Coordinates of C-alpha atoms in Angstrom, one line a residue:
Chain A
M1 CA 147.9 145.7 169.0
S2 CA 150.3 142.9 168.2
Q3 CA 150.1 139.3 169.6
G4 CA 151.7 138.9 173.0
D5 CA 150.8 142.5 174.0
P6 CA 149.9 142.2 177.6
I7 CA 147.4 145.0 177.4
A8 CA 145.6 143.4 174.4
E9 CA 145.6 140.1 176.3
L10 CA 144.0 141.5 179.3
V11 CA 141.4 143.4 177.3
S12 CA 140.4 140.3 175.4
L13 CA 140.2 138.2 178.6
L14 CA 138.0 140.8 180.4
G15 CA 135.9 141.3 177.3
R16 CA 134.8 137.7 177.6
L17 CA 132.9 138.5 180.8
P18 CA 129.1 139.0 180.5
G19 CA 128.0 142.6 180.1
I20 CA 131.6 143.9 179.3
G21 CA 132.3 145.0 175.9
E22 CA 135.6 146.0 174.4
R23 CA 135.4 149.5 175.4
T24 CA 134.7 148.7 179.1
A25 CA 137.4 146.0 179.0
T26 CA 139.9 148.6 177.9
R27 CA 138.9 151.2 180.6
L28 CA 139.2 148.4 183.3
T29 CA 142.6 147.3 181.8
F30 CA 144.0 150.8 182.0
H31 CA 142.5 151.4 185.4
V32 CA 144.3 148.3 186.8
L33 CA 147.5 149.4 185.0
G34 CA 147.2 152.9 186.6
S35 CA 146.4 151.5 190.1
D36 CA 148.9 150.2 192.8
P37 CA 150.4 146.8 191.8
T38 CA 149.2 145.3 195.0
Y39 CA 145.7 145.6 193.8
A40 CA 146.3 143.8 190.6
R41 CA 148.2 141.1 192.6
A42 CA 145.3 140.6 195.0
L43 CA 142.8 140.6 192.2
G44 CA 144.9 138.0 190.2
E45 CA 145.2 135.7 193.3
S46 CA 141.7 135.9 194.0
L47 CA 140.7 135.0 190.5
A48 CA 143.3 132.2 190.4
Q49 CA 142.0 130.7 193.6
I50 CA 138.3 131.0 193.3
H51 CA 137.8 127.5 191.8
G52 CA 139.9 125.9 194.5
R53 CA 138.3 127.9 197.3
V54 CA 134.7 127.6 196.2
K55 CA 133.1 124.1 196.2
R56 CA 129.9 122.9 195.0
C57 CA 127.7 121.4 197.7
T58 CA 127.7 117.7 197.1
I59 CA 124.0 117.6 198.1
C60 CA 122.3 120.6 196.4
G61 CA 124.9 122.1 194.1
N62 CA 125.0 125.6 195.9
Y63 CA 128.4 127.2 196.3
G64 CA 130.1 127.2 199.6
A65 CA 133.5 126.8 201.3
E66 CA 133.0 123.2 202.3
E67 CA 131.8 119.8 200.9
T68 CA 128.2 120.8 201.9
C69 CA 126.7 124.2 201.9
A70 CA 125.4 126.2 204.9
I71 CA 121.8 125.7 203.8
C72 CA 122.1 121.9 203.6
R73 CA 123.9 122.0 207.0
D74 CA 121.3 124.1 208.7
P75 CA 119.0 121.9 210.8
R76 CA 116.3 124.6 211.0
R77 CA 115.6 124.3 207.1
E78 CA 112.8 122.0 206.3
A79 CA 114.3 118.9 204.6
E80 CA 110.9 117.8 203.2
L81 CA 110.6 120.9 201.0
L82 CA 112.8 121.3 198.0
C83 CA 113.2 124.3 195.6
V84 CA 114.7 123.5 192.2
V85 CA 116.5 126.5 190.7
A86 CA 118.5 126.8 187.5
R87 CA 121.4 128.8 188.8
V88 CA 123.0 130.0 192.2
P89 CA 122.0 133.6 191.6
D90 CA 118.4 132.5 191.5
L91 CA 118.8 130.7 194.9
V92 CA 120.5 133.9 196.3
A93 CA 117.6 136.1 195.1
I94 CA 115.0 133.6 196.7
E95 CA 117.1 133.7 199.9
R96 CA 117.1 137.4 200.0
S97 CA 113.2 137.4 199.7
G98 CA 113.2 135.3 202.8
S99 CA 110.0 133.6 201.5
F100 CA 111.3 130.0 201.5
R101 CA 112.3 127.8 204.3
G102 CA 113.2 124.5 202.8
R103 CA 116.2 123.4 200.9
Y104 CA 117.4 123.7 197.3
H105 CA 118.5 121.8 194.4
V106 CA 120.5 123.8 191.7
L107 CA 120.5 122.4 188.3
H108 CA 123.4 124.5 186.9
G109 CA 121.6 124.8 183.6
L110 CA 118.2 124.1 181.8
L111 CA 117.1 121.6 179.2
A112 CA 117.9 123.1 175.9
P113 CA 117.8 120.6 173.1
L114 CA 118.8 123.2 170.6
D115 CA 122.1 123.8 172.5
G116 CA 122.6 120.1 173.1
V117 CA 121.6 120.2 176.7
G118 CA 119.6 117.0 177.7
P119 CA 118.4 115.6 181.0
D120 CA 121.6 113.6 181.5
D121 CA 123.4 116.9 181.5
L122 CA 121.5 118.1 184.6
P123 CA 121.7 116.5 188.2
L124 CA 118.2 115.2 187.9
H125 CA 119.0 111.6 189.1
D126 CA 120.3 113.2 192.2
L127 CA 117.0 115.1 192.6
V128 CA 115.0 111.8 192.4
A129 CA 117.3 110.2 194.9
R130 CA 117.2 113.1 197.3
C131 CA 113.3 112.9 197.1
E132 CA 113.4 109.2 198.1
S133 CA 116.1 109.3 200.7
D134 CA 115.1 112.6 202.5
G135 CA 111.3 111.9 202.6
V136 CA 110.7 115.0 200.5
R137 CA 107.0 116.1 200.4
E138 CA 107.1 118.9 197.8
V139 CA 109.3 120.1 195.1
V140 CA 108.8 123.6 194.1
V141 CA 110.1 124.4 190.7
A142 CA 111.5 128.0 190.4
T143 CA 113.1 127.8 186.9
P144 CA 112.8 130.9 184.9
L145 CA 109.6 131.5 182.8
S146 CA 111.4 131.0 179.5
V147 CA 110.8 128.1 177.0
E148 CA 113.9 126.3 178.5
G149 CA 112.8 127.0 182.1
E150 CA 109.2 125.9 181.3
A151 CA 110.4 122.7 179.6
T152 CA 112.7 121.9 182.5
A153 CA 109.9 122.5 184.9
L154 CA 107.5 120.1 183.0
Y155 CA 110.3 117.5 182.7
V156 CA 111.0 117.6 186.5
A157 CA 107.2 117.0 187.0
E158 CA 107.2 114.0 184.6
V159 CA 110.3 112.6 186.4
L160 CA 108.6 112.8 189.7
R161 CA 105.2 111.7 188.7
P162 CA 105.7 108.1 189.8
K163 CA 107.3 109.2 193.0
R164 CA 105.0 110.1 196.0
V165 CA 106.0 113.9 195.7
K166 CA 103.9 116.8 195.2
V167 CA 105.4 119.0 192.5
S168 CA 104.5 122.7 192.1
R169 CA 105.5 125.6 190.1
I170 CA 106.1 129.1 191.4
A171 CA 103.3 131.3 190.5
S172 CA 103.6 133.7 187.6
G173 CA 101.6 136.6 186.5
V174 CA 101.8 140.3 186.4
P175 CA 104.9 141.6 188.2
H176 CA 104.7 144.1 191.0
G177 CA 104.3 147.6 189.3
G178 CA 103.6 145.8 185.9
E179 CA 101.3 147.1 183.3
L180 CA 98.4 144.7 182.3
E181 CA 98.4 146.3 178.8
F182 CA 102.0 145.1 178.0
T183 CA 101.8 141.7 179.6
D184 CA 101.9 138.8 177.2
Q185 CA 98.7 136.6 176.7
I186 CA 100.3 133.4 178.3
T187 CA 101.4 135.4 181.4
L188 CA 97.9 137.1 181.7
G189 CA 96.2 133.8 181.2
R190 CA 98.2 132.3 184.0
A191 CA 97.6 135.4 186.2
F192 CA 93.8 134.8 185.7
A193 CA 93.9 131.1 186.1
G194 CA 95.8 131.7 189.5
R195 CA 93.6 134.5 190.7
K196 CA 92.8 134.6 194.4
P197 CA 89.8 135.7 196.4
L198 CA 90.2 139.0 198.1
Chain B
M1 CA 85.2 155.6 156.9
T2 CA 85.7 158.2 159.5
L3 CA 89.0 157.0 160.9
A4 CA 92.0 159.2 161.0
P5 CA 94.7 158.3 158.6
L6 CA 98.3 158.0 159.5
R7 CA 100.4 160.4 157.5
V8 CA 104.1 160.6 157.2
E9 CA 104.6 164.3 157.0
R10 CA 108.4 164.1 156.6
L11 CA 110.9 161.3 156.0
I12 CA 114.6 161.8 156.4
T13 CA 117.1 159.0 155.5
R14 CA 121.0 159.1 156.0
G15 CA 123.1 156.3 154.8
F16 CA 120.3 154.0 154.3
R17 CA 121.2 151.8 151.1
N18 CA 122.0 154.1 148.2
L19 CA 119.8 157.0 149.4
G20 CA 122.5 159.2 151.0
V21 CA 121.1 162.0 152.7
S22 CA 117.5 162.4 151.5
R23 CA 114.4 164.4 152.6
L24 CA 110.9 163.6 151.5
D25 CA 107.9 165.8 152.3
P26 CA 105.1 163.6 151.0
G27 CA 101.5 164.4 150.1
P28 CA 98.6 163.3 152.2
A29 CA 97.1 160.9 149.6
F30 CA 99.0 159.2 146.7
N31 CA 102.8 159.5 146.4
V32 CA 104.1 158.2 143.2
I33 CA 107.8 157.5 143.3
Y34 CA 109.2 157.0 139.9
G35 CA 112.6 156.2 138.3
D36 CA 114.8 153.6 136.4
N37 CA 115.3 150.2 137.9
G38 CA 118.1 150.4 140.4
A39 CA 117.7 154.2 141.0
G40 CA 116.5 153.6 144.6
K41 CA 112.8 153.7 144.6
S42 CA 112.2 150.5 146.5
N43 CA 115.0 151.6 148.9
L44 CA 112.8 154.4 149.9
L45 CA 109.8 152.1 150.3
E46 CA 112.1 149.8 152.3
A47 CA 112.9 152.6 154.6
L48 CA 109.2 153.3 155.2
Y49 CA 108.5 149.7 155.7
Y50 CA 111.4 149.4 158.2
L51 CA 109.8 152.1 160.3
G52 CA 106.6 150.1 160.7
A53 CA 107.9 146.5 160.7
L54 CA 111.4 147.0 162.0
R55 CA 112.6 144.6 159.4
S56 CA 113.3 144.6 155.8
F57 CA 110.7 143.2 153.3
R58 CA 113.6 141.9 151.3
G59 CA 114.9 139.8 154.2
A60 CA 118.1 142.0 154.2
K61 CA 120.4 142.1 157.3
T62 CA 121.2 145.3 159.0
E63 CA 124.6 145.5 157.5
S64 CA 123.2 145.5 154.0
L65 CA 120.8 148.3 154.7
V66 CA 123.6 150.6 155.7
G67 CA 125.1 152.3 152.6
L68 CA 128.4 151.2 151.4
D69 CA 130.1 154.4 152.3
D70 CA 128.5 154.8 155.8
D71 CA 129.1 153.1 159.1
H72 CA 125.5 153.7 160.1
A73 CA 122.1 154.6 158.7
V74 CA 119.3 156.7 160.1
V75 CA 115.6 156.7 159.1
R76 CA 113.6 159.4 160.8
A77 CA 109.9 160.3 160.2
K78 CA 107.4 162.7 161.4
V79 CA 104.1 161.0 161.6
A80 CA 100.7 162.5 162.2
G81 CA 97.9 160.4 163.5
E82 CA 95.0 161.5 165.5
A83 CA 96.8 163.7 168.2
A84 CA 100.1 165.4 168.0
P85 CA 102.6 164.2 165.3
R86 CA 105.2 161.7 166.6
V87 CA 108.9 161.4 165.6
L88 CA 110.1 158.0 165.0
D89 CA 113.9 157.5 164.7
V90 CA 115.8 154.3 163.7
R91 CA 119.5 154.2 163.9
L92 CA 121.2 151.1 162.2
D93 CA 124.7 150.4 163.0
R94 CA 126.9 148.0 161.1
H95 CA 128.4 146.5 164.1
S96 CA 126.0 147.1 167.1
A97 CA 122.4 146.9 168.0
R98 CA 119.7 148.8 166.3
K99 CA 118.6 152.0 168.3
L100 CA 114.9 153.2 168.4
R101 CA 113.7 156.5 169.5
L102 CA 110.1 157.4 169.8
D103 CA 109.8 161.2 170.3
G104 CA 113.3 161.4 171.3
K105 CA 113.0 158.8 174.0
R106 CA 113.6 155.0 174.0
P107 CA 110.4 153.3 173.5
R108 CA 109.2 151.3 176.5
S109 CA 108.7 148.3 174.5
I110 CA 108.5 147.1 170.9
A111 CA 104.7 147.1 171.4
S112 CA 104.7 150.8 172.0
W113 CA 106.6 151.4 168.9
H114 CA 104.2 149.3 166.9
Q115 CA 101.3 151.3 168.3
A116 CA 102.8 154.5 166.8
I117 CA 102.9 153.3 163.2
Q118 CA 101.4 150.7 161.0
V119 CA 102.3 149.9 157.4
V120 CA 100.9 147.4 154.9
L121 CA 103.0 146.6 151.9
F122 CA 102.5 145.0 148.6
H123 CA 105.4 144.0 146.6
P124 CA 105.8 141.5 143.6
G125 CA 107.1 138.9 146.0
D126 CA 103.8 138.6 147.7
L127 CA 102.2 136.8 144.8
T128 CA 103.4 133.6 146.5
L129 CA 100.5 134.2 149.0
A130 CA 98.2 133.1 146.1
T131 CA 100.5 130.6 144.4
G132 CA 103.0 129.2 146.9
S133 CA 102.9 126.9 150.0
P134 CA 101.0 127.7 153.2
E135 CA 104.0 129.1 154.8
P136 CA 103.8 132.8 153.4
R137 CA 100.0 132.7 154.2
R138 CA 100.6 131.8 157.7
S139 CA 103.3 134.6 158.1
F140 CA 100.9 137.1 156.3
L141 CA 98.4 136.4 159.3
D142 CA 101.2 136.5 161.9
R143 CA 102.6 139.9 160.8
I144 CA 99.2 141.4 161.0
L145 CA 98.7 140.0 164.5
E146 CA 102.1 141.3 165.5
Q147 CA 101.1 144.8 164.6
M148 CA 97.6 144.5 166.1
D149 CA 98.5 142.7 169.4
P150 CA 101.6 143.5 171.3
T151 CA 101.9 140.2 172.9
Y152 CA 101.3 137.9 170.0
G153 CA 104.9 137.9 168.7
S154 CA 106.4 136.7 172.0
T155 CA 103.8 133.8 172.2
L156 CA 104.6 132.8 168.6
S157 CA 108.3 132.8 169.1
S158 CA 107.9 130.8 172.2
Y159 CA 105.9 128.2 170.2
N160 CA 108.3 128.1 167.5
K161 CA 111.2 127.6 169.9
A162 CA 109.4 124.8 171.7
L163 CA 108.6 123.4 168.2
R164 CA 112.2 123.3 167.1
S165 CA 113.4 121.8 170.5
R166 CA 110.8 119.0 170.1
N167 CA 111.9 118.3 166.5
R168 CA 115.5 118.2 167.7
L169 CA 114.6 115.7 170.3
L170 CA 112.7 113.5 167.6
K171 CA 115.8 113.2 165.5
R172 CA 118.0 111.9 168.2
E173 CA 118.8 108.2 168.3
Q174 CA 117.7 107.8 171.9
V175 CA 114.7 109.8 172.9
D176 CA 113.6 110.4 176.6
R177 CA 109.8 110.3 175.9
R178 CA 109.2 112.5 179.1
S179 CA 111.3 115.3 177.7
V180 CA 109.1 115.2 174.5
R181 CA 106.0 115.4 176.6
A182 CA 107.3 118.5 178.4
Y183 CA 107.2 120.2 175.0
D184 CA 103.8 118.8 174.1
T185 CA 102.4 120.7 177.1
M186 CA 104.1 123.9 176.1
L187 CA 103.2 123.6 172.4
S188 CA 99.5 122.8 173.3
Q189 CA 99.3 126.1 175.4
A190 CA 101.1 128.4 173.2
G191 CA 99.6 126.8 170.1
A192 CA 96.1 127.3 171.2
V193 CA 96.7 131.0 171.7
V194 CA 98.2 131.3 168.2
G195 CA 95.6 129.3 166.6
Q196 CA 92.7 131.2 168.1
A197 CA 94.2 134.6 167.5
R198 CA 94.6 133.6 163.7
A199 CA 91.1 132.1 163.5
Q200 CA 89.6 135.3 164.8
L201 CA 91.7 137.4 162.5
V202 CA 90.6 135.3 159.5
A203 CA 86.9 135.8 160.6
D204 CA 87.6 139.5 160.3
I205 CA 89.4 139.6 157.1
A206 CA 87.6 137.0 155.1
P207 CA 84.5 139.1 154.3
R208 CA 86.6 142.1 153.7
T209 CA 89.0 140.1 151.3
E210 CA 86.0 138.7 149.4
R211 CA 84.5 142.1 149.0
A212 CA 87.8 143.8 147.8
F213 CA 88.4 141.0 145.4
R214 CA 85.1 141.6 143.7
D215 CA 85.9 145.3 143.5
V216 CA 89.4 144.7 142.1
A217 CA 88.8 142.0 139.8
G218 CA 85.6 143.6 138.7
V219 CA 83.7 140.3 137.9
E220 CA 81.4 138.3 140.0
L221 CA 83.9 135.6 140.8
P222 CA 83.4 134.1 144.2
L223 CA 86.5 134.1 146.3
E224 CA 86.3 131.9 149.5
V225 CA 88.7 132.7 152.4
R226 CA 88.9 130.3 155.2
Y227 CA 91.2 129.4 158.1
R228 CA 92.2 125.8 158.0
P229 CA 93.7 124.7 161.2
R230 CA 95.5 121.4 161.2
V231 CA 94.2 120.7 164.8
P232 CA 91.4 122.7 166.4
P233 CA 93.0 125.5 168.3
E234 CA 92.3 124.3 171.8
P235 CA 94.9 123.1 174.3
E236 CA 93.5 119.6 174.8
A237 CA 92.9 118.9 171.2
I238 CA 96.6 119.9 170.3
L239 CA 97.8 117.9 173.3
T240 CA 96.0 114.7 172.2
A241 CA 97.2 115.2 168.6
L242 CA 100.8 115.6 169.6
R243 CA 100.6 112.5 171.9
E244 CA 98.8 110.5 169.2
S245 CA 101.3 111.3 166.6
Y246 CA 104.3 110.6 168.4
D247 CA 105.2 107.4 166.7
K248 CA 104.8 108.8 163.4
D249 CA 106.6 112.1 164.4
R250 CA 109.4 110.0 165.6
A251 CA 109.8 108.1 162.2
R252 CA 109.6 111.3 160.3
G253 CA 111.8 113.3 162.6
F254 CA 109.6 116.3 163.0
T255 CA 106.3 117.3 164.5
A256 CA 103.4 117.1 162.0
E257 CA 100.5 118.4 164.2
G258 CA 100.0 121.9 165.4
P259 CA 99.4 125.4 164.2
H260 CA 102.6 125.5 162.4
A261 CA 100.8 123.4 159.8
D262 CA 97.8 125.6 159.5
D263 CA 96.8 127.2 156.2
L264 CA 94.7 130.1 155.0
S265 CA 92.7 128.6 152.3
L266 CA 91.9 130.7 149.1
R267 CA 89.5 129.3 146.7
V268 CA 88.0 130.7 143.5
R269 CA 84.9 128.9 142.6
S270 CA 85.6 126.2 145.1
V271 CA 89.0 125.4 143.6
A272 CA 92.2 126.1 145.3
A273 CA 93.6 129.4 144.0
K274 CA 97.1 128.1 143.2
H275 CA 95.7 125.3 141.0
H276 CA 93.2 127.3 139.3
A277 CA 93.2 131.0 139.0
S278 CA 94.9 133.0 136.3
Q279 CA 98.0 135.3 137.0
G280 CA 95.8 138.3 136.9
Q281 CA 93.4 136.7 139.4
H282 CA 96.4 135.7 141.6
R283 CA 97.4 139.4 141.6
A284 CA 93.8 140.5 142.4
I285 CA 93.5 137.9 145.3
V286 CA 96.8 139.3 146.8
L287 CA 95.7 142.8 146.6
A288 CA 92.4 142.1 148.1
L289 CA 94.2 140.4 151.0
K290 CA 96.3 143.6 151.4
V291 CA 93.3 145.8 151.3
A292 CA 91.6 143.5 153.9
E293 CA 94.8 143.9 155.9
L294 CA 94.7 147.6 155.7
D295 CA 91.1 147.7 156.6
V296 CA 91.2 145.4 159.5
L297 CA 94.2 147.2 161.0
A298 CA 92.4 150.4 160.6
S299 CA 89.5 149.2 162.5
R300 CA 91.4 147.5 165.3
V301 CA 94.0 150.3 165.7
G302 CA 91.7 153.1 164.9
R303 CA 93.8 154.7 162.4
V304 CA 94.4 154.0 158.6
P305 CA 97.7 152.5 158.2
I306 CA 100.3 153.7 155.6
L307 CA 100.1 151.6 152.3
L308 CA 103.3 150.8 150.2
L309 CA 102.9 149.5 146.9
D310 CA 106.1 148.4 145.2
D311 CA 106.3 148.2 141.4
V312 CA 102.6 148.1 141.2
S313 CA 102.0 149.3 137.7
S314 CA 103.8 146.3 136.2
E315 CA 101.6 144.0 138.2
L316 CA 98.1 144.9 137.1
D317 CA 96.4 145.8 133.8
R318 CA 95.1 149.3 133.5
R319 CA 91.5 148.6 134.2
R320 CA 92.2 146.8 137.4
N321 CA 94.8 149.4 138.3
R322 CA 92.2 152.1 138.2
R323 CA 89.7 150.2 140.2
L324 CA 92.5 149.5 142.8
F325 CA 93.2 153.3 143.2
E326 CA 89.6 154.1 143.5
L327 CA 89.3 151.6 146.3
L328 CA 92.3 152.8 148.0
G329 CA 91.1 156.3 147.5
S330 CA 87.9 155.5 149.4
L331 CA 89.8 154.1 152.4
G332 CA 91.4 157.5 152.7
G333 CA 94.9 156.5 153.7
Q334 CA 98.3 157.6 152.7
V335 CA 99.8 155.6 149.8
F336 CA 103.4 155.4 148.6
L337 CA 103.8 153.6 145.2
T338 CA 106.8 153.0 143.0
T339 CA 106.9 152.6 139.3
T340 CA 109.1 152.9 136.4
H341 CA 106.5 154.7 134.3
P342 CA 104.5 157.3 136.2
E343 CA 102.1 157.5 133.3
F344 CA 100.9 153.9 134.1
I345 CA 99.5 155.3 137.4
L346 CA 96.0 156.4 136.4
L347 CA 95.3 158.9 139.0
E348 CA 94.4 162.5 138.2
H349 CA 93.9 163.8 141.7
N350 CA 95.5 163.8 145.0
R351 CA 98.8 162.8 143.8
V352 CA 102.3 164.0 144.2
D353 CA 105.2 162.8 142.0
F354 CA 108.8 162.2 142.9
R355 CA 111.6 161.3 140.7
V356 CA 114.5 159.1 142.1
E357 CA 117.8 159.1 140.2
D358 CA 120.9 157.5 141.6
G359 CA 119.5 157.6 145.1
V360 CA 118.7 161.3 144.8
L361 CA 114.9 162.2 145.2
R362 CA 113.3 165.3 143.5
R363 CA 109.6 166.5 143.7
D364 CA 108.1 167.2 140.4

């Protein structure tokens, strides 16, 4: 297809989304083209407005419709307990589990020197400031169990060490329904180190 | 040895390098693949190696494994072990990810694939094990551990990524010491797992290598095989070493301490093999290491792995050659070897010869 071709343009734009290859992008494009034009218009407007309508919470970085998010405004949430996550979808997953009643701090990234992401690229000063101003007692670090996630967790612990804040890491180990045989040594080692009496 | 050997009962390749469509029904013991240089002998070995290691031993990328006239390559093997034969299927596409099928199904994990087939390879480039820097010796140990222990590979790659990250930080003009310390902790944990696994493996292969060296070299030359860790493989020891070497690391711009600097020391009469031994001895050392690898994999996995010997006749004199085959014969595994001159292979029994010409395979 030649340049300036509207079909090729949409295929290429959709193909930049995660999990969407050229074939799916092509299918989606022709689907939109074959549907009622009002759908395409509604989709386009929704896409165009998403950045204007959704704001990052000025306190924790979560997404919401206002300057501060619903969780930060909720007086029933414990202000002394903070959970650090890498991305908003992680926050959503924890919320869905209903296992945490504190507030969050979203980093929108992880330390990754190989990709040029350093501490100054993450809202870590804000985290320290929040711990001081809100009288936070405990920070739970729920970053992923990857090299970047672990490095970030250890860095958060380093940064908060001089403050009077307890820093904990979510437990890791064998997943529900997981097979011990195929669990890596570090995970198994952690699972044993974190064993609980029955 | 009473262990059941792994046997490739049939190998089918399609579009792999220059092999076109080929079918090989190998014999249970020695398979001699001969032909002129460039005919495709090593390509056949590479296909077999790929099944076991899921990589090329020549460091080739997928697109160079796919034949020039093909858009994808298939390597399929029926492999008999102790129970029912298994069918292993690899499809390599020029432009998309590799697809693996084990008995027609996607394997649950790479680990379950590695449990189905183990191969040991000896090719001329392996001589750097005896003559080169510590790097090939470390990866020799790492490749064995990956085949034996499904989780070793992921621990090692975490270690390597944390190491590259720390080195990147050390090269910066401004360094936040706290972020370096975060990596110190990770390196000490993963590094201890890596170092302990290697130390245990060397304890297993050292006596086997020393014995095989005597058998292959045929003279009473004492070979000494030892693991030489840079830092003792304990988390505290590695952490302390990293913290103490920070200033030096910063000046040099890389991390000096840790299992990435370990070595497998090979000494003949108490002198490092690379400084001392003759070329013939270097070859005998490497073959002894490979025999030990085969032996240790066999005892840990419970089956004798498939042995691939690339261009072996040019690598050894005839006397050693014969001893090697006797030794291999006693292990009872299936062997594939390539040569330009089948008459160099001094084997009278248990042998099937295949001729390769322009990528076409014919049984003699």
